[in-house]
Tab-separated table of C-alpha atoms in Angstrom:
chain	number	residue	atom	x	y	z
A	8	MET	CA	3.046	-0.055	-7.865
A	9	SER	CA	1.439	-1.859	-5.224
A	10	ALA	CA	2.733	-1.759	-1.705
A	11	GLN	CA	4.051	-5.273	-0.597
A	12	PRO	CA	3.171	-7.224	2.291
A	13	ILE	CA	6.230	-8.228	4.384
A	14	ARG	CA	6.266	-11.896	4.566
A	15	VAL	CA	10.069	-13.292	5.230
A	16	LEU	CA	11.234	-12.870	8.854
A	17	PRO	CA	13.253	-15.586	10.497
A	18	VAL	CA	12.587	-17.007	14.218
A	19	GLU	CA	15.968	-14.771	14.922
A	20	LEU	CA	17.781	-11.779	14.001
A	21	SER	CA	21.191	-11.404	14.411
A	22	TYR	CA	22.288	-7.140	14.212
A	23	THR	CA	24.439	-4.518	15.564
A	24	VAL	CA	23.704	-1.443	16.991
A	25	LEU	CA	25.432	1.872	15.278
A	26	SER	CA	26.592	3.569	18.235
A	27	SER	CA	28.197	6.673	16.442
A	28	LEU	CA	25.185	8.045	14.805
A	29	PRO	CA	23.298	10.847	17.392
A	30	LEU	CA	21.013	8.294	18.486
A	31	PRO	CA	22.011	4.836	18.271
A	32	LEU	CA	20.667	2.680	15.534
A	33	PRO	CA	20.385	-1.013	14.511
A	34	ARG	CA	20.946	-2.596	11.535
A	35	ARG	CA	20.561	-6.541	10.793
A	36	ASP	CA	23.980	-7.974	9.939
A	37	PHE	CA	24.685	-8.865	6.063
A	38	HIS	CA	25.621	-12.405	7.092
A	39	ASP	CA	22.297	-12.879	8.812
A	40	ALA	CA	20.010	-11.754	5.905
A	41	ARG	CA	22.435	-13.729	3.467
A	42	LEU	CA	21.809	-16.848	5.300
A	43	SER	CA	18.019	-15.963	4.652
A	44	ILE	CA	18.479	-16.491	1.488
A	45	LEU	CA	20.225	-19.469	1.541
A	46	ALA	CA	17.849	-20.959	3.697
A	47	SER	CA	15.630	-20.260	0.762
A	48	ALA	CA	13.413	-17.955	2.661
A	49	PHE	CA	11.661	-16.657	-0.901
A	50	SER	CA	10.506	-20.338	-2.046
A	51	GLN	CA	8.192	-20.651	0.497
A	52	SER	CA	4.441	-21.621	-0.917
A	53	SER	CA	2.371	-20.045	1.693
A	54	THR	CA	3.336	-17.251	4.048
A	55	SER	CA	1.956	-14.552	6.134
A	56	ASP	CA	1.763	-10.940	6.183
A	57	ILE	CA	3.873	-9.741	9.206
A	58	LEU	CA	2.137	-6.522	9.643
A	59	HIS	CA	-1.689	-7.527	9.151
A	60	ASP	CA	-1.765	-11.373	10.034
A	61	THR	CA	-3.315	-12.312	6.476
A	62	GLU	CA	-1.969	-15.153	4.174
A	63	ASP	CA	-1.287	-15.426	0.521
A	64	GLU	CA	-1.017	-18.787	-1.084
A	65	HIS	CA	0.968	-17.654	-3.995
A	66	ARG	CA	4.484	-17.201	-4.718
A	67	ARG	CA	5.891	-13.372	-4.951
A	68	ASP	CA	7.409	-12.141	-7.591
A	69	ILE	CA	10.958	-10.220	-6.375
A	70	SER	CA	10.649	-7.307	-8.745
A	71	GLY	CA	11.108	-9.323	-11.683
A	72	VAL	CA	14.431	-10.566	-10.281
A	73	ASP	CA	15.827	-14.127	-10.664
A	74	GLU	CA	16.249	-15.628	-7.108
A	75	ARG	CA	19.281	-17.637	-8.193
A	76	LYS	CA	20.772	-14.218	-9.862
A	77	PHE	CA	19.968	-12.535	-6.623
A	78	GLU	CA	22.046	-15.254	-4.583
A	79	GLU	CA	24.685	-14.671	-6.468
A	80	VAL	CA	25.030	-10.935	-5.795
A	81	PHE	CA	25.052	-12.336	-1.962
A	82	ASN	CA	27.663	-14.634	-2.548
A	83	GLU	CA	29.852	-12.049	-4.281
A	84	ARG	CA	29.064	-9.151	-1.672
A	85	SER	CA	28.598	-7.282	-4.804
A	86	ASP	CA	27.648	-3.444	-3.951
A	87	VAL	CA	25.561	-2.819	-7.071
A	88	ARG	CA	24.741	-4.748	-9.862
A	89	PRO	CA	22.589	-2.300	-12.372
A	90	GLY	CA	19.054	-3.816	-13.467
A	91	LEU	CA	19.753	-6.694	-10.427
A	92	TYR	CA	20.707	-5.397	-7.260
A	93	GLU	CA	21.088	-1.555	-6.089
A	94	GLY	CA	23.129	-1.734	-3.029
A	95	GLY	CA	20.225	-1.993	-0.576
A	96	MET	CA	21.831	-3.871	1.508
A	97	LYS	CA	25.078	-1.896	2.399
A	98	THR	CA	24.870	1.465	4.446
A	99	TRP	CA	25.963	4.379	2.534
A	100	GLU	CA	27.744	7.196	3.410
A	101	GLY	CA	24.838	9.625	2.510
A	102	ALA	CA	22.444	7.973	4.817
A	103	VAL	CA	24.746	8.657	7.653
A	104	ASP	CA	25.031	12.145	6.510
A	105	LEU	CA	21.290	12.252	6.718
A	106	VAL	CA	21.126	11.090	9.982
A	107	ASN	CA	23.379	13.461	11.245
A	108	TYR	CA	21.327	16.249	9.059
A	109	LEU	CA	18.215	15.278	10.597
A	110	SER	CA	19.456	15.171	14.235
A	111	ASP	CA	20.825	18.830	14.043
A	112	ASN	CA	17.650	20.389	12.559
A	113	GLU	CA	15.492	18.389	14.714
A	114	ARG	CA	12.501	20.893	15.164
A	115	ARG	CA	11.959	21.453	11.710
A	116	THR	CA	12.241	17.517	10.453
A	117	ALA	CA	9.756	16.680	13.237
A	118	ALA	CA	7.309	19.365	12.037
A	119	LEU	CA	7.691	17.948	8.294
A	120	SER	CA	7.700	14.313	9.483
A	121	GLN	CA	4.001	14.924	11.347
A	122	GLY	CA	2.575	13.645	8.013
A	123	SER	CA	3.582	11.062	5.775
A	124	ILE	CA	6.951	10.398	5.406
A	125	LEU	CA	8.811	8.695	1.939
A	126	GLU	CA	12.278	7.121	1.684
A	127	ILE	CA	13.313	6.332	-1.657
A	128	GLY	CA	15.669	3.990	-2.356
A	129	SER	CA	15.729	3.101	1.396
A	130	GLY	CA	17.877	0.017	1.677
A	131	THR	CA	18.731	-0.187	5.300
A	132	ALA	CA	16.694	2.841	5.683
A	133	LEU	CA	18.795	4.800	8.913
A	134	PRO	CA	17.326	8.025	8.116
A	135	THR	CA	13.918	6.710	8.784
A	136	LEU	CA	14.870	4.827	11.238
A	137	PHE	CA	16.354	8.206	13.087
A	138	LEU	CA	12.542	9.326	12.338
A	139	LEU	CA	11.132	6.152	13.562
A	140	ALA	CA	12.676	5.963	16.560
A	141	LYS	CA	11.559	9.321	17.617
A	142	ILE	CA	7.786	8.219	16.936
A	143	PHE	CA	8.175	4.989	19.076
A	144	GLN	CA	9.488	7.143	21.985
A	145	SER	CA	6.722	8.655	22.502
A	146	GLU	CA	4.016	6.083	22.370
A	147	GLY	CA	1.796	6.861	25.268
A	148	LYS	CA	3.382	10.201	25.799
A	149	GLU	CA	1.027	12.689	23.758
A	150	ASP	CA	-1.625	12.374	21.502
A	151	ALA	CA	-1.185	10.195	17.887
A	152	HIS	CA	-2.416	11.096	14.907
A	153	GLU	CA	-2.700	9.111	11.722
A	154	ARG	CA	0.473	9.308	9.594
A	155	ALA	CA	1.968	7.271	7.077
A	156	VAL	CA	5.627	5.458	6.247
A	157	PHE	CA	6.727	4.643	2.849
A	158	LEU	CA	9.584	2.909	2.075
A	159	GLN	CA	11.158	2.106	-1.406
A	160	ASP	CA	13.843	0.148	-2.945
A	161	TYR	CA	14.640	-1.967	-6.061
A	162	ASN	CA	14.467	-4.878	-4.529
A	163	LEU	CA	11.786	-6.829	-2.626
A	164	PRO	CA	14.502	-9.028	-0.898
A	165	VAL	CA	16.069	-5.585	0.398
A	166	LEU	CA	12.727	-4.415	2.100
A	167	GLU	CA	11.977	-8.022	3.509
A	168	LEU	CA	15.758	-9.036	4.641
A	169	MET	CA	16.863	-5.483	6.010
A	170	THR	CA	14.678	-2.630	5.751
A	171	PHE	CA	11.699	-3.967	7.780
A	172	PRO	CA	13.628	-5.847	10.167
A	173	ASN	CA	15.526	-2.917	10.820
A	174	ILE	CA	12.203	-0.936	11.630
A	175	LEU	CA	11.372	-3.792	14.037
A	176	LEU	CA	14.704	-3.500	15.823
A	177	THR	CA	14.297	0.039	16.316
A	178	TRP	CA	10.853	-0.519	17.374
A	179	TYR	CA	12.601	-2.836	20.067
A	180	LEU	CA	15.517	-0.653	21.308
A	181	TYR	CA	13.048	2.514	21.932
A	182	SER	CA	9.366	1.595	22.209
A	183	PRO	CA	7.986	1.744	25.824
A	184	SER	CA	5.563	-1.359	24.719
A	185	ALA	CA	8.920	-3.353	24.053
A	186	ALA	CA	10.530	-2.695	27.520
A	187	MET	CA	9.314	-6.288	28.635
A	188	TYR	CA	11.631	-7.672	25.781
A	189	ARG	CA	14.586	-5.746	26.446
A	190	PHE	CA	15.313	-7.041	29.837
A	191	PRO	CA	17.890	-9.108	30.253
A	192	HIS	CA	18.837	-8.549	26.449
A	193	PRO	CA	20.945	-5.199	26.665
A	194	PRO	CA	19.157	-2.418	24.731
A	195	VAL	CA	22.455	-1.139	23.141
A	196	SER	CA	25.892	-2.978	22.844
A	197	PRO	CA	28.013	-1.218	20.374
A	198	GLY	CA	29.655	-2.844	17.846
A	199	GLN	CA	28.868	-6.321	18.990
A	200	PRO	CA	26.545	-8.358	17.341
A	201	ILE	CA	23.464	-9.405	19.296
A	202	SER	CA	20.669	-11.719	18.882
A	203	LEU	CA	16.866	-10.906	19.233
A	204	ARG	CA	14.461	-14.126	18.784
A	205	LEU	CA	10.890	-13.132	17.683
A	206	SER	CA	8.503	-14.446	19.704
A	207	SER	CA	4.589	-14.338	18.275
A	208	ASP	CA	4.160	-12.113	21.425
A	209	LEU	CA	7.108	-9.471	20.665
A	210	LEU	CA	5.372	-9.322	16.782
A	211	SER	CA	1.979	-9.030	18.435
A	212	SER	CA	3.051	-5.997	20.667
A	213	PHE	CA	4.936	-4.624	17.727
A	214	ARG	CA	1.670	-4.477	15.591
A	215	ALA	CA	-0.108	-3.384	18.559
A	216	SER	CA	2.549	-0.528	19.363
A	217	LEU	CA	1.501	0.794	15.199
A	218	THR	CA	-1.919	0.928	16.084
A	219	LYS	CA	-1.561	2.754	19.168
A	220	LEU	CA	0.745	5.099	17.004
A	221	LYS	CA	-1.784	5.262	14.010
A	222	LEU	CA	1.110	4.371	12.212
A	223	SER	CA	1.130	2.923	8.526
A	224	LEU	CA	3.905	1.322	7.149
A	225	ARG	CA	3.856	0.830	3.618
A	226	PHE	CA	6.638	-0.999	1.407
A	227	TRP	CA	7.189	-0.737	-2.384
A	228	ALA	CA	9.358	-2.645	-4.430
A	229	GLY	CA	10.425	-1.978	-8.103
A	230	ASP	CA	11.177	1.323	-10.639
A	231	TRP	CA	10.681	4.711	-9.500
A	232	ASP	CA	8.213	5.421	-12.636
A	233	MET	CA	5.746	2.989	-10.952
A	234	LEU	CA	5.630	4.476	-7.283
A	235	ASP	CA	2.699	6.330	-6.703
A	236	VAL	CA	1.866	6.872	-2.861
A	237	GLY	CA	-1.285	8.261	-3.798
A	238	GLY	CA	-0.782	11.868	-2.418
A	239	ARG	CA	1.055	14.177	-0.957
A	240	VAL	CA	3.930	13.235	1.127
A	241	GLY	CA	5.458	15.764	3.748
A	242	LEU	CA	9.056	14.899	4.162
A	243	VAL	CA	10.778	12.450	1.389
A	244	LEU	CA	14.563	11.142	2.193
A	245	THR	CA	16.863	9.912	-0.424
A	246	SER	CA	20.453	8.872	-0.181
A	247	GLU	CA	23.230	8.031	-2.993
A	248	THR	CA	20.671	7.640	-5.556
A	249	ILE	CA	22.013	9.719	-8.365
A	250	TYR	CA	24.805	7.895	-8.981
A	251	ARG	CA	23.531	6.499	-12.588
A	252	PRO	CA	22.947	9.298	-15.424
A	253	GLU	CA	19.984	7.193	-16.950
A	254	ALA	CA	18.061	6.906	-13.956
A	255	VAL	CA	18.199	10.266	-12.778
A	256	PRO	CA	14.923	11.558	-14.742
A	257	SER	CA	13.377	8.822	-13.135
A	258	LEU	CA	14.108	9.811	-9.877
A	259	ALA	CA	13.500	13.348	-10.054
A	260	ARG	CA	9.850	12.566	-11.283
A	261	CYS	CA	9.236	10.301	-8.591
A	262	ILE	CA	10.006	13.173	-6.144
A	263	ARG	CA	8.153	15.616	-8.193
A	264	ARG	CA	5.440	13.447	-7.782
A	265	ALA	CA	5.526	12.775	-3.941
A	266	LEU	CA	6.145	16.693	-3.117
A	267	GLU	CA	3.264	17.852	-5.482
A	268	GLN	CA	0.438	19.204	-3.107
A	269	PRO	CA	-3.121	18.679	-4.321
A	270	ALA	CA	-5.112	21.687	-4.688
A	271	SER	CA	-7.672	20.188	-1.926
A	272	SER	CA	-5.141	19.947	0.751
A	273	GLY	CA	-3.355	23.673	1.304
A	274	SER	CA	-4.505	23.954	4.894
A	275	ARG	CA	-5.022	22.267	8.044
A	276	VAL	CA	-6.943	22.772	11.174
A	277	THR	CA	-5.206	23.279	14.351
A	278	LYS	CA	-5.839	21.852	17.896
A	279	SER	CA	-6.956	25.114	18.409
A	280	GLY	CA	-9.339	25.774	15.606
A	281	GLN	CA	-7.433	27.861	13.795
A	282	GLU	CA	-6.652	27.180	10.111
A	283	THR	CA	-2.980	27.272	8.813
A	284	LEU	CA	-1.239	26.675	5.780
A	285	ASP	CA	0.317	23.505	6.056
A	286	GLU	CA	4.139	23.890	5.464
A	287	PRO	CA	5.160	23.120	1.951
A	288	SER	CA	6.834	19.427	1.502
A	289	VAL	CA	10.439	18.923	1.144
A	290	CYS	CA	12.743	16.345	-0.394
A	291	LEU	CA	15.869	15.835	1.314
A	292	LEU	CA	18.605	14.289	-0.709
A	293	ALA	CA	22.022	13.103	-0.045
A	294	ALA	CA	24.586	12.497	-2.344
A	295	LYS	CA	28.372	12.927	-3.608
A	296	ASP	CA	28.955	15.871	-5.972
A	297	VAL	CA	30.481	13.760	-8.609
A	298	TYR	CA	30.067	9.670	-8.846
A	299	PHE	CA	33.818	9.180	-10.295
A	300	GLY	CA	33.430	6.148	-12.783
A	301	VAL	CA	29.699	5.947	-13.380
A	302	GLY	CA	28.712	9.744	-14.114
A	303	GLY	CA	26.210	10.859	-11.933
A	304	SER	CA	26.213	14.395	-10.312
A	305	VAL	CA	24.483	16.726	-8.462
A	306	ALA	CA	24.732	19.162	-10.951
A	307	GLU	CA	23.108	17.100	-13.580
A	308	PHE	CA	20.219	16.099	-11.026
A	309	GLU	CA	19.871	19.997	-9.834
A	310	GLN	CA	19.275	20.516	-13.645
A	311	VAL	CA	16.607	17.556	-14.122
A	312	ALA	CA	14.738	18.951	-11.229
A	313	GLN	CA	14.813	22.331	-12.386
A	314	ARG	CA	13.257	21.464	-15.479
A	315	LEU	CA	10.561	19.480	-13.341
A	316	GLY	CA	9.570	22.697	-11.522
A	317	MET	CA	11.556	22.156	-8.407
A	318	VAL	CA	14.020	24.066	-6.644
A	319	GLY	CA	16.836	22.981	-4.433
A	320	ARG	CA	19.378	24.600	-1.774
A	321	ARG	CA	22.719	22.944	-0.491
A	322	VAL	CA	21.664	22.748	3.230
A	323	TRP	CA	24.919	20.778	4.135
A	324	GLU	CA	27.906	20.258	2.319
A	325	VAL	CA	31.637	18.961	3.267
A	326	THR	CA	34.229	19.805	0.477
A	327	GLU	CA	37.149	17.261	1.256
A	328	GLY	CA	37.574	14.508	-1.049
A	329	SER	CA	35.122	13.777	-3.629
A	330	GLY	CA	32.677	16.050	-1.800
A	331	ARG	CA	29.463	15.785	-0.554
A	332	CYS	CA	26.194	17.381	0.325
A	333	ILE	CA	22.602	17.448	1.202
A	334	LEU	CA	20.038	19.305	-1.214
A	335	GLU	CA	17.042	20.293	-0.149
A	336	MET	CA	14.200	20.146	-2.917
A	337	MET	CA	10.777	22.007	-3.213
A	338	VAL	CA	8.102	22.379	-5.684
A	339	ARG	CA	8.019	25.872	-6.804
């Protein structure tokens, strides 16, 4: 599975700032994304890659999903429809748990995210948005180094209609390069929908920031078994992705590939010229202990992961209700 260009973006985004998080983060409103589908955004015969200013004259396959069926899902406001839509337009509890954990352990997660970052089943991508907000804030304040952020979701429409707009909005709220566009528009307005007009100048400034930060954004749509980012990832994030038992082996294999360190990249040279071993790659997986009614569980995932040579430990948990936890997974 190759990286997908991002081509669907309206002239205006409607969003809400989630102010209850450790760092207020934007989320495009569901109804705004739904309107993009109803406006037949996918049927454009010629569209441009927003990130790279390139043209594509061919209509895209949307991860094998019939567009009319996907529109039905939006009309029904379905949470999940297996094999068609995997819930990426909704913010799930585990994503919020991950954001809180990343904030509480900011020094370590900042070190892990110095390299590549991958979010599996990204959807609204709140955990990645938290890390990107920190990166965007650093623009011009410290020397940038090359890094890549990979975002995967089963559905390309989710990446185009929710994931990428949320990243753009995060840049808008936190990058110094976006300050000229924030005035007089309020950067944070808790709970109230806000509209942002996407001018060509704003999009050009966004691309320029990515270049200045040496930051590459890559998007993948499709099955986990097809995902291969081409090398080791420093930090893998995933939340609420183990709810279907039949999909757990595929998820575990995907995580294993991303964490596996090639023999040639076991060390790096610091600014002082000293060689030091890289910190082992880590996956942070947020989930409910048991997904009643569908059969998935943390215990089952751990068993599958162990058979693939991974070890895990609970780094955070809550026992009230059905129980939730965050697993830290590493390759043995």
